[in-house]
PDB file of C-alpha atoms in Angstrom:
ATOM      1  CA  UNK A1179     -51.028 -74.090-103.860  1.00 52.00           C
ATOM      2  CA  UNK A1180     -48.163 -75.844-102.035  1.00 62.00           C
ATOM      3  CA  UNK A1181     -50.534 -78.572-100.817  1.00 68.00           C
ATOM      4  CA  UNK A1182     -51.316 -79.464-104.447  1.00 66.00           C
ATOM      5  CA  UNK A1183     -47.682 -79.537-105.582  1.00 64.00           C
ATOM      6  CA  UNK A1184     -46.889 -82.810-103.772  1.00 66.00           C
ATOM      7  CA  UNK A1185     -49.767 -84.874-105.220  1.00 68.00           C
ATOM      8  CA  UNK A1186     -49.215 -83.414-108.707  1.00 71.00           C
ATOM      9  CA  UNK A1187     -45.509 -84.239-108.660  1.00 63.00           C
ATOM     10  CA  UNK A1188     -46.300 -87.736-107.376  1.00 65.00           C
ATOM     11  CA  UNK A1189     -48.815 -88.332-110.152  1.00 64.00           C
ATOM     12  CA  UNK A1190     -46.334 -87.077-112.760  1.00 67.00           C
ATOM     13  CA  UNK A1191     -43.642 -89.410-111.382  1.00 62.00           C
ATOM     14  CA  UNK A1192     -46.003 -92.376-111.674  1.00 65.00           C
ATOM     15  CA  UNK A1193     -46.957 -91.447-115.239  1.00 61.00           C
ATOM     16  CA  UNK A1194     -43.354 -90.942-116.298  1.00 58.00           C
ATOM     17  CA  UNK A1195     -42.277 -94.258-114.747  1.00 59.00           C
ATOM     18  CA  UNK A1196     -44.685 -95.987-117.145  1.00 57.00           C
ATOM     19  CA  UNK A1197     -42.536 -94.655-120.022  1.00 56.00           C
ATOM     20  CA  UNK A1198     -39.352 -96.460-118.918  1.00 53.00           C
ATOM     21  CA  UNK A1199     -38.180 -98.687-121.763  1.00 52.00           C
ATOM     22  CA  UNK A1200     -40.500 -96.999-124.242  1.00 50.00           C
ATOM     23  CA  UNK A1201     -38.814 -95.723-127.386  1.00 48.00           C
ATOM     24  CA  UNK A1202     -40.890 -93.748-129.869  1.00 49.00           C
ATOM     25  CA  UNK A1203     -40.681 -95.040-133.432  1.00 47.00           C
ATOM     26  CA  UNK A1204     -38.837 -91.978-134.717  1.00 47.00           C
ATOM     27  CA  UNK A1205     -36.833 -91.257-131.546  1.00 45.00           C
ATOM     28  CA  UNK A1206     -33.505 -92.026-133.123  1.00 48.00           C
ATOM     29  CA  UNK A1207     -32.181 -92.177-136.671  1.00 45.00           C
ATOM     30  CA  UNK A1208     -32.083 -95.470-138.494  1.00 43.00           C
ATOM     31  CA  UNK A1209     -35.096 -97.013-136.789  1.00 54.00           C
ATOM     32  CA  UNK A1210     -34.660-100.210-138.778  1.00 67.00           C
ATOM     33  CA  UNK A1211     -31.140-101.627-138.558  1.00 74.00           C
ATOM     34  CA  UNK A1212     -29.369-101.335-141.894  1.00 80.00           C
ATOM     35  CA  UNK A1213     -31.051 -98.227-143.265  1.00 87.00           C
ATOM     36  CA  UNK A1214     -28.411 -95.920-141.794  1.00 89.00           C
ATOM     37  CA  UNK A1215     -25.697 -97.748-143.781  1.00 90.00           C
ATOM     38  CA  UNK A1216     -27.181 -97.075-147.237  1.00 93.00           C
ATOM     39  CA  UNK A1217     -25.346 -94.828-149.670  1.00 93.00           C
ATOM     40  CA  UNK A1218     -27.785 -93.089-152.018  1.00 94.00           C
ATOM     41  CA  UNK A1219     -26.986 -92.435-155.699  1.00 95.00           C
ATOM     42  CA  UNK A1220     -29.373 -90.268-157.703  1.00 94.00           C
ATOM     43  CA  UNK A1221     -29.329 -88.462-161.053  1.00 93.00           C
ATOM     44  CA  UNK A1222     -27.666 -85.053-161.016  1.00 93.00           C
ATOM     45  CA  UNK A1223     -30.792 -82.915-161.301  1.00 91.00           C
ATOM     46  CA  UNK A1224     -33.178 -81.014-159.037  1.00 89.00           C
ATOM     47  CA  UNK A1225     -35.527 -83.964-158.435  1.00 90.00           C
ATOM     48  CA  UNK A1226     -32.557 -86.254-157.764  1.00 93.00           C
ATOM     49  CA  UNK A1227     -31.130 -83.824-155.219  1.00 94.00           C
ATOM     50  CA  UNK A1228     -34.481 -83.543-153.424  1.00 94.00           C
ATOM     51  CA  UNK A1229     -34.894 -87.330-153.390  1.00 95.00           C
ATOM     52  CA  UNK A1230     -31.365 -87.918-152.028  1.00 94.00           C
ATOM     53  CA  UNK A1231     -31.842 -85.346-149.251  1.00 94.00           C
ATOM     54  CA  UNK A1232     -35.161 -86.891-148.207  1.00 94.00           C
ATOM     55  CA  UNK A1233     -33.825 -90.457-148.346  1.00 94.00           C
ATOM     56  CA  UNK A1234     -30.714 -89.684-146.319  1.00 92.00           C
ATOM     57  CA  UNK A1235     -32.874 -87.991-143.687  1.00 91.00           C
ATOM     58  CA  UNK A1236     -35.361 -90.878-143.685  1.00 90.00           C
ATOM     59  CA  UNK A1237     -32.585 -93.477-143.410  1.00 90.00           C
ATOM     60  CA  UNK A1238     -30.784 -91.604-140.632  1.00 87.00           C
ATOM     61  CA  UNK A1239     -27.627 -91.842-142.741  1.00 81.00           C
ATOM     62  CA  UNK A1240     -24.509 -92.232-140.581  1.00 77.00           C
ATOM     63  CA  UNK A1241     -21.885 -90.274-142.515  1.00 78.00           C
ATOM     64  CA  UNK A1242     -19.089 -91.532-140.250  1.00 83.00           C
ATOM     65  CA  UNK A1243     -19.709 -95.219-140.967  1.00 83.00           C
ATOM     66  CA  UNK A1244     -18.704 -97.036-144.129  1.00 90.00           C
ATOM     67  CA  UNK A1245     -21.825 -97.805-146.191  1.00 92.00           C
ATOM     68  CA  UNK A1246     -22.807-101.458-146.527  1.00 93.00           C
ATOM     69  CA  UNK A1247     -25.456-100.938-149.212  1.00 95.00           C
ATOM     70  CA  UNK A1248     -25.806 -98.748-152.294  1.00 96.00           C
ATOM     71  CA  UNK A1249     -29.202 -97.509-153.446  1.00 96.00           C
ATOM     72  CA  UNK A1250     -29.104 -96.598-157.128  1.00 97.00           C
ATOM     73  CA  UNK A1251     -32.048 -94.679-158.567  1.00 97.00           C
ATOM     74  CA  UNK A1252     -33.370 -93.660-161.972  1.00 97.00           C
ATOM     75  CA  UNK A1253     -35.977 -90.900-162.114  1.00 96.00           C
ATOM     76  CA  UNK A1254     -38.545 -89.932-164.684  1.00 95.00           C
ATOM     77  CA  UNK A1255     -40.779 -86.859-164.338  1.00 94.00           C
ATOM     78  CA  UNK A1256     -43.853 -86.238-166.443  1.00 95.00           C
ATOM     79  CA  UNK A1257     -46.028 -83.124-166.225  1.00 91.00           C
ATOM     80  CA  UNK A1258     -49.558 -83.164-167.597  1.00 91.00           C
ATOM     81  CA  UNK A1259     -51.879 -80.147-167.821  1.00 87.00           C
ATOM     82  CA  UNK A1260     -55.185 -80.386-165.955  1.00 84.00           C
ATOM     83  CA  UNK A1261     -58.143 -78.085-166.519  1.00 79.00           C
ATOM     84  CA  UNK A1262     -58.237 -75.321-169.078  1.00 78.00           C
ATOM     85  CA  UNK A1263     -58.850 -71.613-168.959  1.00 75.00           C
ATOM     86  CA  UNK A1264     -60.756 -69.740-171.654  1.00 76.00           C
ATOM     87  CA  UNK A1265     -57.430 -69.020-173.407  1.00 77.00           C
ATOM     88  CA  UNK A1266     -56.656 -72.788-173.493  1.00 73.00           C
ATOM     89  CA  UNK A1267     -53.873 -72.641-170.892  1.00 75.00           C
ATOM     90  CA  UNK A1268     -53.701 -75.112-168.018  1.00 79.00           C
ATOM     91  CA  UNK A1269     -55.030 -74.175-164.586  1.00 82.00           C
ATOM     92  CA  UNK A1270     -53.163 -77.009-162.832  1.00 86.00           C
ATOM     93  CA  UNK A1271     -50.503 -79.555-163.615  1.00 87.00           C
ATOM     94  CA  UNK A1272     -50.113 -83.124-162.475  1.00 92.00           C
ATOM     95  CA  UNK A1273     -46.543 -84.197-161.847  1.00 93.00           C
ATOM     96  CA  UNK A1274     -45.879 -87.921-162.008  1.00 96.00           C
ATOM     97  CA  UNK A1275     -42.517 -89.049-160.637  1.00 96.00           C
ATOM     98  CA  UNK A1276     -41.396 -92.590-161.379  1.00 97.00           C
ATOM     99  CA  UNK A1277     -38.421 -93.923-159.425  1.00 97.00           C
ATOM    100  CA  UNK A1278     -36.742 -97.197-160.344  1.00 97.00           C
ATOM    101  CA  UNK A1279     -34.346 -98.226-157.593  1.00 97.00           C
ATOM    102  CA  UNK A1280     -31.955-101.043-156.809  1.00 97.00           C
ATOM    103  CA  UNK A1281     -30.438-101.854-153.408  1.00 97.00           C
ATOM    104  CA  UNK A1282     -27.078-103.580-153.760  1.00 96.00           C
ATOM    105  CA  UNK A1283     -24.779-104.973-151.084  1.00 95.00           C
ATOM    106  CA  UNK A1284     -21.483-103.203-151.790  1.00 94.00           C
ATOM    107  CA  UNK A1285     -19.086-105.935-150.631  1.00 95.00           C
ATOM    108  CA  UNK A1286     -20.584-108.739-152.744  1.00 95.00           C
ATOM    109  CA  UNK A1287     -22.298-106.597-155.422  1.00 95.00           C
ATOM    110  CA  UNK A1288     -25.421-108.718-154.785  1.00 95.00           C
ATOM    111  CA  UNK A1289     -28.789-107.183-155.580  1.00 96.00           C
ATOM    112  CA  UNK A1290     -30.794-107.230-152.393  1.00 94.00           C
ATOM    113  CA  UNK A1291     -33.967-105.577-153.680  1.00 96.00           C
ATOM    114  CA  UNK A1292     -35.292-103.625-156.642  1.00 96.00           C
ATOM    115  CA  UNK A1293     -38.596-101.989-157.398  1.00 97.00           C
ATOM    116  CA  UNK A1294     -40.306 -99.186-159.281  1.00 98.00           C
ATOM    117  CA  UNK A1295     -42.647 -96.728-157.600  1.00 97.00           C
ATOM    118  CA  UNK A1296     -44.783 -93.979-159.052  1.00 97.00           C
ATOM    119  CA  UNK A1297     -46.119 -90.992-157.133  1.00 96.00           C
ATOM    120  CA  UNK A1298     -48.227 -88.086-158.323  1.00 95.00           C
ATOM    121  CA  UNK A1299     -48.871 -84.599-157.079  1.00 94.00           C
ATOM    122  CA  UNK A1300     -50.563 -81.547-158.501  1.00 91.00           C
ATOM    123  CA  UNK A1301     -49.752 -77.870-158.424  1.00 89.00           C
ATOM    124  CA  UNK A1302     -51.434 -74.691-159.609  1.00 86.00           C
ATOM    125  CA  UNK A1303     -50.423 -73.112-162.873  1.00 83.00           C
ATOM    126  CA  UNK A1304     -49.791 -69.394-162.749  1.00 80.00           C
ATOM    127  CA  UNK A1305     -49.845 -66.630-165.314  1.00 77.00           C
ATOM    128  CA  UNK A1306     -46.865 -65.125-163.472  1.00 83.00           C
ATOM    129  CA  UNK A1307     -43.630 -66.784-164.692  1.00 80.00           C
ATOM    130  CA  UNK A1308     -41.823 -66.780-161.346  1.00 86.00           C
ATOM    131  CA  UNK A1309     -44.857 -68.115-159.455  1.00 86.00           C
ATOM    132  CA  UNK A1310     -45.208 -70.873-162.045  1.00 84.00           C
ATOM    133  CA  UNK A1311     -41.562 -71.924-161.604  1.00 87.00           C
ATOM    134  CA  UNK A1312     -41.868 -71.918-157.813  1.00 89.00           C
ATOM    135  CA  UNK A1313     -45.083 -73.960-157.945  1.00 88.00           C
ATOM    136  CA  UNK A1314     -43.440 -76.508-160.258  1.00 87.00           C
ATOM    137  CA  UNK A1315     -40.391 -76.813-157.986  1.00 91.00           C
ATOM    138  CA  UNK A1316     -42.641 -77.230-154.954  1.00 91.00           C
ATOM    139  CA  UNK A1317     -44.563 -79.982-156.753  1.00 91.00           C
ATOM    140  CA  UNK A1318     -41.293 -81.719-157.598  1.00 92.00           C
ATOM    141  CA  UNK A1319     -40.103 -81.559-153.985  1.00 93.00           C
ATOM    142  CA  UNK A1320     -43.437 -82.896-152.680  1.00 94.00           C
ATOM    143  CA  UNK A1321     -43.271 -85.780-155.157  1.00 95.00           C
ATOM    144  CA  UNK A1322     -39.683 -86.541-154.069  1.00 95.00           C
ATOM    145  CA  UNK A1323     -40.807 -86.549-150.418  1.00 95.00           C
ATOM    146  CA  UNK A1324     -43.638 -88.988-151.204  1.00 96.00           C
ATOM    147  CA  UNK A1325     -41.241 -91.229-153.162  1.00 96.00           C
ATOM    148  CA  UNK A1326     -38.674 -91.171-150.334  1.00 95.00           C
ATOM    149  CA  UNK A1327     -41.347 -92.174-147.797  1.00 95.00           C
ATOM    150  CA  UNK A1328     -42.456 -95.092-149.949  1.00 96.00           C
ATOM    151  CA  UNK A1329     -38.883 -96.246-150.616  1.00 96.00           C
ATOM    152  CA  UNK A1330     -38.029 -96.028-146.915  1.00 94.00           C
ATOM    153  CA  UNK A1331     -41.098 -98.075-145.989  1.00 93.00           C
ATOM    154  CA  UNK A1332     -40.308-100.643-148.666  1.00 94.00           C
ATOM    155  CA  UNK A1333     -36.664-101.018-147.596  1.00 94.00           C
ATOM    156  CA  UNK A1334     -37.599-101.105-143.904  1.00 91.00           C
ATOM    157  CA  UNK A1335     -39.825-104.080-144.726  1.00 91.00           C
ATOM    158  CA  UNK A1336     -36.978-105.746-146.663  1.00 91.00           C
ATOM    159  CA  UNK A1337     -34.605-105.377-143.705  1.00 87.00           C
ATOM    160  CA  UNK A1338     -37.284-106.511-141.223  1.00 85.00           C
ATOM    161  CA  UNK A1339     -37.945-109.593-143.355  1.00 84.00           C
ATOM    162  CA  UNK A1340     -34.205-110.345-143.506  1.00 80.00           C
ATOM    163  CA  UNK A1341     -33.898-109.981-139.727  1.00 72.00           C
ATOM    164  CA  UNK A1342     -36.890-112.307-139.273  1.00 67.00           C
ATOM    165  CA  UNK A1343     -35.408-114.892-141.627  1.00 66.00           C
ATOM    166  CA  UNK A1344     -32.055-114.811-139.825  1.00 61.00           C
ATOM    167  CA  UNK A1345     -33.568-114.747-136.325  1.00 56.00           C
ATOM    168  CA  UNK A1346     -36.435-117.128-137.054  1.00 51.00           C
TER     169      UNK A1346
END
């Protein structure tokens, strides 16, 4: 056993030395410079709260630093029944969340970027009232997570393009 320890430790040292200078994409918050300095404004409702929480996590929001940008959002949720039971009640619902957002530089009040995204998710309808409410809330949170991912990707591209234009 002891004779194998030396070669194993040596092999591990060689493998780990190959990782020097390597930083995983999500190793630290604010992967793309600028995202961590965005203040997020959302409507005061459940979907808005879920979206803000997801965006601040995705941006790696630095609460100690003064924000440079403001992201203002408008949300619209639409629920549509899918499938029907014999008693003509829905078996599933499709939730469509539309988010219109504008990124503004706070100091100059200049619009940096604006867009509208739409995401959809489905959830099961339930004959039990509490289960139906929970399923609807879960669908709303999943839609907010999808929207936050798309907004983060979109804004990361905006900041990468800006960095390329300045550096290039």
